[in-house]
Amino acid sequence: MRSTAPLVAGMVLIAVGGFAAIKWGMATERSDARARLASTNRQIVERLDLVIDEFRALGRDIAGSDLPSCSSESLEHYRRLLFELEYLRDIGFVRQRTLLCSTAIGVIENPEVSSRPDFVLPGGVQVYAFRPVRISAGQPTMILQADNYNALVDPGLISSLSAARPAL
């Protein structure tokens, strides 16, 4: 009579090997998902860094200007400047969280005080995240504000960042 021990040992070996392969596959899948998530997050942060850099360059232009903030000449100058910018879509001038004028709207007859920013970046840039505004056609956008000026970030960029998901 034949012993069944080799057959049982072989089946146990196959089961253990299969289990180990499944565990290894799951660990590899988790590792790949983490890498894709890290890559997506890195891309979002890099894009936001470019937006902030563009906003700070705008601030240097505004600080160097002799034009009065809400004058026709100033608004015209900044309307032309918007065509050179990649991420910003409107430039406004503010005082005490109140928008006084913008390149899209012009001088605002009855300005209203805005809410507090959602957070403030190092260096003092105030961020109002995912805000619907009159000129963004109902699309949420981000508003950046510093000193006496603000700018709306392209709503399409904001949508693409919030929709960015790693492929799993």
Coordinates of N, CA and C in Angstrom, one line a residue:
M1 N 0.8 -1.2 0.0 CA 0.0 0.0 0.0 C 0.9 1.2 0.0
R2 N 0.5 2.1 -0.7 CA 1.2 3.4 -0.9 C 0.9 4.3 0.2
S3 N 1.9 5.1 0.6 CA 1.8 6.1 1.6 C 1.2 7.4 1.0
T4 N 0.3 8.0 1.6 CA -0.3 9.3 1.1 C 0.5 10.5 1.6
A5 N 1.5 10.3 2.4 CA 2.3 11.4 3.0 C 2.9 12.3 1.9
P6 N 3.5 11.7 0.8 CA 4.1 12.6 -0.2 C 3.0 13.5 -0.9
L7 N 1.8 12.9 -1.1 CA 0.7 13.6 -1.8 C 0.2 14.7 -0.9
V8 N 0.1 14.4 0.4 CA -0.4 15.4 1.4 C 0.7 16.5 1.5
A9 N 1.9 16.2 1.5 CA 3.0 17.1 1.6 C 3.0 18.0 0.4
G10 N 2.8 17.4 -0.8 CA 2.8 18.2 -2.0 C 1.6 19.2 -2.0
M11 N 0.5 18.7 -1.6 CA -0.7 19.6 -1.5 C -0.5 20.8 -0.5
V12 N 0.1 20.5 0.6 CA 0.3 21.5 1.6 C 1.3 22.5 1.0
L13 N 2.4 22.0 0.3 CA 3.4 22.9 -0.3 C 2.7 23.8 -1.4
I14 N 1.8 23.2 -2.2 CA 1.1 24.0 -3.2 C 0.2 25.1 -2.5
A15 N -0.5 24.7 -1.5 CA -1.4 25.6 -0.8 C -0.6 26.8 -0.1
V16 N 0.5 26.4 0.5 CA 1.4 27.4 1.2 C 2.0 28.3 0.1
G17 N 2.4 27.8 -1.0 CA 3.0 28.5 -2.1 C 2.0 29.5 -2.7
G18 N 0.8 29.0 -2.9 CA -0.3 29.8 -3.4 C -0.6 30.9 -2.5
F19 N -0.7 30.6 -1.2 CA -1.0 31.7 -0.2 C 0.1 32.7 -0.2
A20 N 1.3 32.3 -0.3 CA 2.5 33.2 -0.3 C 2.4 34.1 -1.5
A21 N 2.1 33.5 -2.7 CA 2.0 34.3 -3.9 C 0.9 35.3 -3.8
I22 N -0.3 34.9 -3.3 CA -1.4 35.9 -3.1 C -0.9 37.0 -2.2
K23 N -0.3 36.7 -1.1 CA 0.1 37.8 -0.1 C 1.1 38.7 -0.8
W24 N 2.1 38.1 -1.5 CA 3.1 38.9 -2.2 C 2.4 39.8 -3.3
G25 N 1.5 39.3 -4.0 CA 0.7 40.1 -5.0 C 0.0 41.2 -4.4
M26 N -0.7 41.0 -3.2 CA -1.4 42.0 -2.5 C -0.4 43.1 -2.0
A27 N 0.7 42.7 -1.5 CA 1.7 43.7 -1.0 C 2.2 44.5 -2.1
T28 N 2.5 43.9 -3.3 CA 3.0 44.6 -4.4 C 2.0 45.6 -4.9
E29 N 0.7 45.2 -5.0 CA -0.4 46.0 -5.4 C -0.5 47.2 -4.5
R30 N -0.4 47.0 -3.2 CA -0.5 48.1 -2.2 C 0.7 49.1 -2.4
S31 N 1.9 48.5 -2.6 CA 3.1 49.3 -2.8 C 2.9 50.2 -4.1
D32 N 2.4 49.6 -5.2 CA 2.2 50.3 -6.4 C 1.2 51.4 -6.2
A33 N 0.1 51.1 -5.5 CA -1.0 52.1 -5.3 C -0.4 53.3 -4.5
R34 N 0.5 53.0 -3.4 CA 1.1 54.1 -2.7 C 2.0 54.9 -3.6
A35 N 2.7 54.3 -4.4 CA 3.6 55.0 -5.3 C 2.8 55.9 -6.3
R36 N 1.7 55.4 -6.8 CA 0.9 56.2 -7.7 C 0.3 57.4 -6.9
L37 N -0.2 57.2 -5.7 CA -0.7 58.2 -4.9 C 0.3 59.3 -4.6
A38 N 1.5 58.9 -4.2 CA 2.6 59.8 -4.0 C 2.9 60.6 -5.2
S39 N 2.9 60.0 -6.4 CA 3.2 60.7 -7.6 C 2.1 61.7 -7.9
T40 N 0.9 61.3 -7.8 CA -0.2 62.3 -8.0 C -0.1 63.5 -7.0
N41 N 0.1 63.2 -5.8 CA 0.2 64.3 -4.8 C 1.4 65.2 -5.1
R42 N 2.5 64.6 -5.6 CA 3.7 65.4 -5.9 C 3.3 66.3 -7.1
Q43 N 2.6 65.8 -8.1 CA 2.2 66.6 -9.3 C 1.3 67.7 -8.9
I44 N 0.4 67.5 -8.0 CA -0.6 68.6 -7.5 C 0.2 69.6 -6.8
V45 N 1.1 69.3 -5.9 CA 1.9 70.3 -5.2 C 2.8 71.1 -6.1
E46 N 3.4 70.4 -7.1 CA 4.2 71.1 -8.1 C 3.4 72.1 -8.8
R47 N 2.2 71.8 -9.2 CA 1.3 72.7 -10.0 C 0.9 73.9 -9.1
L48 N 0.6 73.6 -7.9 CA 0.2 74.7 -7.0 C 1.4 75.6 -6.7
D49 N 2.6 75.0 -6.6 CA 3.8 75.9 -6.5 C 3.9 76.9 -7.6
L50 N 3.6 76.4 -8.9 CA 3.7 77.3 -10.0 C 2.7 78.4 -9.9
V51 N 1.5 78.1 -9.4 CA 0.4 79.1 -9.3 C 0.9 80.1 -8.3
I52 N 1.4 79.7 -7.1 CA 1.9 80.6 -6.1 C 3.0 81.5 -6.7
D53 N 3.9 80.9 -7.4 CA 5.0 81.7 -8.0 C 4.5 82.7 -8.9
E54 N 3.5 82.4 -9.7 CA 2.9 83.4 -10.6 C 2.2 84.5 -9.9
F55 N 1.5 84.1 -8.8 CA 0.9 85.1 -7.9 C 1.9 86.1 -7.3
R56 N 3.0 85.5 -6.8 CA 4.0 86.4 -6.2 C 4.7 87.3 -7.2
A57 N 4.9 86.8 -8.4 CA 5.4 87.7 -9.5 C 4.4 88.8 -9.8
L58 N 3.2 88.5 -9.8 CA 2.1 89.5 -10.0 C 2.3 90.6 -8.9
G59 N 2.5 90.1 -7.6 CA 2.6 91.0 -6.5 C 3.8 92.0 -6.7
R60 N 4.9 91.4 -7.2 CA 6.1 92.3 -7.5 C 5.8 93.4 -8.5
D61 N 5.0 93.0 -9.6 CA 4.6 93.9 -10.6 C 3.7 95.0 -10.0
I62 N 2.7 94.6 -9.1 CA 1.8 95.6 -8.5 C 2.6 96.5 -7.6
A63 N 3.5 95.9 -6.8 CA 4.3 96.8 -5.9 C 5.2 97.8 -6.6
G64 N 5.6 97.5 -7.8 CA 6.4 98.4 -8.6 C 5.7 99.4 -9.5
S65 N 4.3 99.3 -9.4 CA 3.5 100.1 -10.3 C 3.2 101.5 -9.6
D66 N 3.2 102.5 -10.4 CA 2.8 103.8 -9.9 C 1.3 104.1 -10.1
L67 N 0.6 103.2 -10.8 CA -0.8 103.4 -11.1 C -1.7 103.3 -9.9
P68 N -2.6 104.2 -9.7 CA -3.6 104.0 -8.6 C -4.4 102.7 -8.8
S69 N -4.6 102.0 -7.7 CA -5.2 100.6 -7.7 C -6.4 100.4 -8.7
C70 N -7.4 101.2 -8.5 CA -8.7 100.9 -9.2 C -8.9 101.9 -10.4
S71 N -7.8 102.6 -10.8 CA -8.0 103.5 -11.9 C -8.2 102.7 -13.2
S72 N -8.7 103.4 -14.2 CA -9.0 102.8 -15.5 C -7.6 102.3 -16.1
E73 N -6.6 103.1 -15.9 CA -5.3 102.7 -16.5 C -4.7 101.5 -15.8
S74 N -4.9 101.4 -14.5 CA -4.4 100.2 -13.8 C -5.2 99.0 -14.2
L75 N -6.5 99.0 -14.2 CA -7.3 97.9 -14.6 C -6.9 97.4 -16.0
E76 N -6.7 98.4 -16.9 CA -6.4 98.1 -18.3 C -5.0 97.4 -18.4
H77 N -4.1 97.9 -17.6 CA -2.7 97.3 -17.5 C -2.8 95.9 -17.1
Y78 N -3.6 95.6 -16.0 CA -3.6 94.2 -15.5 C -4.5 93.3 -16.4
R79 N -5.4 93.9 -17.1 CA -6.2 93.1 -18.1 C -5.2 92.5 -19.2
R80 N -4.3 93.4 -19.6 CA -3.3 93.0 -20.6 C -2.4 92.0 -20.0
L81 N -2.0 92.2 -18.8 CA -1.0 91.3 -18.1 C -1.6 89.9 -18.0
L82 N -2.9 89.8 -17.8 CA -3.6 88.5 -17.6 C -3.4 87.6 -18.8
F83 N -3.2 88.2 -20.0 CA -3.0 87.4 -21.2 C -1.6 86.7 -21.2
E84 N -0.7 87.2 -20.4 CA 0.6 86.6 -20.3 C 0.7 85.5 -19.2
L85 N -0.3 85.5 -18.3 CA -0.3 84.6 -17.2 C -1.0 83.2 -17.6
E86 N -0.5 82.2 -16.9 CA -0.9 80.8 -17.2 C -2.0 80.4 -16.3
Y87 N -2.0 80.8 -15.1 CA -2.9 80.2 -14.1 C -3.9 81.2 -13.5
L88 N -3.7 82.5 -13.6 CA -4.5 83.5 -12.9 C -5.5 84.0 -13.9
R89 N -6.8 84.2 -13.6 CA -7.8 84.7 -14.5 C -8.4 86.0 -14.2
D90 N -8.3 86.6 -13.0 CA -8.8 87.9 -12.7 C -7.9 88.5 -11.6
I91 N -7.7 89.7 -11.6 CA -6.9 90.4 -10.6 C -7.8 91.5 -10.0
G92 N -7.7 91.5 -8.6 CA -8.6 92.5 -7.9 C -7.7 93.3 -6.9
F93 N -8.3 94.4 -6.5 CA -7.7 95.2 -5.4 C -8.6 95.2 -4.2
V94 N -8.0 95.0 -3.1 CA -8.8 94.8 -1.8 C -8.3 95.8 -0.7
R95 N -9.2 96.0 0.2 CA -8.8 96.7 1.4 C -9.6 96.1 2.5
Q96 N -8.9 95.6 3.6 CA -9.6 95.0 4.7 C -10.6 93.9 4.3
R97 N -10.1 93.0 3.5 CA -10.9 91.8 3.0 C -12.1 92.3 2.2
T98 N -12.1 93.5 1.6 CA -13.2 94.0 0.8 C -12.7 94.2 -0.6
L99 N -13.3 93.5 -1.6 CA -12.9 93.7 -3.0 C -13.4 95.0 -3.5
L100 N -12.5 95.9 -4.0 CA -12.9 97.2 -4.4 C -13.1 97.3 -5.9
C101 N -12.3 96.5 -6.7 CA -12.4 96.5 -8.1 C -11.7 95.2 -8.6
S102 N -11.9 94.8 -9.8 CA -11.2 93.7 -10.5 C -11.1 94.0 -12.0
T103 N -10.2 93.3 -12.6 CA -10.0 93.4 -14.0 C -11.3 92.9 -14.8
A104 N -12.0 92.0 -14.2 CA -13.2 91.4 -14.9 C -14.4 92.3 -14.6
I105 N -14.6 92.8 -13.4 CA -15.8 93.5 -13.0 C -15.7 95.0 -13.1
G106 N -14.5 95.5 -12.9 CA -14.3 97.0 -12.9 C -14.4 97.4 -11.4
V107 N -14.8 98.7 -11.3 CA -15.0 99.2 -9.9 C -16.3 98.7 -9.4
I108 N -16.3 98.3 -8.1 CA -17.5 97.7 -7.5 C -18.2 98.8 -6.7
E109 N -19.5 99.0 -7.1 CA -20.3 100.1 -6.5 C -20.5 99.9 -5.0
N110 N -20.9 98.7 -4.6 CA -21.3 98.4 -3.2 C -20.4 97.2 -2.8
P111 N -19.2 97.4 -2.5 CA -18.3 96.3 -2.1 C -18.7 95.7 -0.8
E112 N -18.5 94.4 -0.6 CA -18.9 93.6 0.6 C -17.6 93.0 1.1
V113 N -17.6 92.9 2.5 CA -16.5 92.2 3.1 C -16.5 90.7 2.9
S114 N -15.4 90.1 2.6 CA -15.4 88.7 2.3 C -15.2 87.9 3.6
S115 N -15.4 86.7 3.6 CA -15.1 85.8 4.8 C -13.6 85.8 5.0
R116 N -13.2 85.1 6.1 CA -11.8 84.9 6.4 C -11.3 83.9 5.5
P117 N -10.0 83.9 5.2 CA -9.4 82.9 4.4 C -9.4 81.5 5.0
D118 N -9.4 80.5 4.2 CA -9.4 79.1 4.7 C -8.1 78.8 5.4
F119 N -7.0 79.4 4.8 CA -5.7 79.2 5.5 C -4.7 80.2 4.9
V120 N -3.6 80.4 5.6 CA -2.6 81.4 5.2 C -1.3 80.6 5.0
L121 N -0.7 80.8 3.9 CA 0.6 80.2 3.6 C 1.8 80.9 4.3
P122 N 2.9 80.2 4.5 CA 4.1 81.0 4.9 C 4.4 82.1 4.0
G123 N 4.7 83.3 4.5 CA 4.9 84.4 3.6 C 3.6 85.3 3.5
G124 N 2.5 84.8 4.1 CA 1.3 85.7 4.2 C 0.3 85.6 3.1
V125 N 0.5 84.7 2.1 CA -0.5 84.5 1.1 C -1.8 83.9 1.7
Q126 N -2.9 84.6 1.6 CA -4.1 84.0 2.1 C -4.8 83.2 1.0
V127 N -5.4 82.1 1.4 CA -6.0 81.2 0.4 C -7.4 81.0 0.8
Y128 N -8.3 81.3 -0.2 CA -9.7 81.0 -0.1 C -9.9 79.8 -1.1
A129 N -10.2 78.6 -0.6 CA -10.2 77.4 -1.4 C -11.6 77.1 -1.9
F130 N -11.8 76.7 -3.1 CA -13.0 76.2 -3.7 C -14.2 77.1 -3.4
R131 N -14.0 78.4 -3.9 CA -15.1 79.4 -3.7 C -15.8 79.6 -5.1
P132 N -17.1 79.6 -5.1 CA -17.8 80.1 -6.3 C -17.8 81.6 -6.3
V133 N -17.5 82.2 -7.4 CA -17.5 83.7 -7.5 C -18.3 84.0 -8.8
R134 N -18.7 85.3 -8.9 CA -19.6 85.7 -10.0 C -19.0 85.4 -11.3
I135 N -17.7 85.7 -11.5 CA -17.2 85.5 -12.9 C -16.7 84.1 -13.3
S136 N -16.8 83.2 -12.4 CA -16.3 81.8 -12.7 C -17.4 80.9 -13.2
A137 N -18.6 81.5 -13.6 CA -19.7 80.7 -14.1 C -20.1 79.5 -13.2
G138 N -20.1 79.8 -11.9 CA -20.5 78.8 -10.9 C -19.5 77.7 -10.6
Q139 N -18.3 77.7 -11.3 CA -17.3 76.8 -11.0 C -16.5 77.2 -9.8
P140 N -16.3 76.3 -8.8 CA -15.5 76.7 -7.7 C -14.1 77.1 -8.1
T141 N -13.5 78.1 -7.5 CA -12.1 78.4 -7.8 C -11.4 78.7 -6.6
M142 N -10.1 79.0 -6.7 CA -9.3 79.4 -5.5 C -9.0 80.9 -5.7
I143 N -9.0 81.6 -4.6 CA -8.6 83.0 -4.6 C -7.4 83.1 -3.7
L144 N -6.4 83.8 -4.3 CA -5.2 84.1 -3.5 C -5.2 85.5 -3.2
Q145 N -4.8 85.9 -2.0 CA -4.8 87.3 -1.6 C -3.6 87.6 -0.8
A146 N -3.0 88.8 -1.0 CA -1.9 89.3 -0.3 C -1.9 90.8 -0.3
D147 N -1.5 91.4 0.8 CA -1.4 92.9 0.8 C -2.7 93.5 0.3
N148 N -2.7 94.2 -0.8 CA -3.9 94.9 -1.3 C -4.4 94.4 -2.6
Y149 N -4.0 93.1 -2.9 CA -4.5 92.6 -4.2 C -4.8 91.1 -4.0
N150 N -5.7 90.6 -5.0 CA -6.0 89.2 -5.0 C -6.0 88.7 -6.4
A151 N -6.2 87.4 -6.6 CA -6.3 86.9 -8.0 C -7.1 85.6 -7.9
L152 N -7.9 85.4 -8.9 CA -8.6 84.1 -9.1 C -7.8 83.1 -9.9
V153 N -7.7 81.9 -9.4 CA -7.0 80.9 -10.1 C -7.9 80.3 -11.1
D154 N -7.4 79.9 -12.2 CA -8.2 79.3 -13.3 C -9.1 78.2 -12.7
P155 N -10.5 78.3 -12.8 CA -11.3 77.3 -12.3 C -11.1 75.9 -13.0
G156 N -10.7 75.9 -14.2 CA -10.4 74.6 -14.9 C -9.2 73.9 -14.2
L157 N -8.2 74.7 -13.8 CA -7.1 74.1 -13.1 C -7.5 73.5 -11.7
I158 N -8.4 74.2 -11.0 CA -8.9 73.7 -9.7 C -9.7 72.5 -9.9
S159 N -10.5 72.4 -11.0 CA -11.3 71.2 -11.2 C -10.3 70.0 -11.6
S160 N -9.3 70.3 -12.3 CA -8.4 69.2 -12.7 C -7.6 68.7 -11.5
L161 N -7.3 69.6 -10.6 CA -6.5 69.2 -9.4 C -7.4 68.4 -8.5
S162 N -8.7 68.8 -8.3 CA -9.6 68.1 -7.4 C -10.0 66.7 -8.0
A163 N -10.0 66.6 -9.3 CA -10.3 65.4 -10.0 C -9.1 64.4 -10.1
A164 N -7.9 64.9 -9.9 CA -6.7 64.1 -10.1 C -6.7 63.0 -9.1
R165 N -6.7 61.8 -9.6 CA -6.7 60.6 -8.8 C -5.7 59.6 -9.4
P166 N -5.0 58.9 -8.6 CA -4.1 57.9 -9.1 C -4.9 56.8 -9.7
A167 N -4.4 56.3 -10.8 CA -5.0 55.1 -11.4 C -4.7 53.9 -10.6
L168 N -5.8 53.3 -10.1 CA -5.6 52.1 -9.2 C -5.9 50.8 -9.9

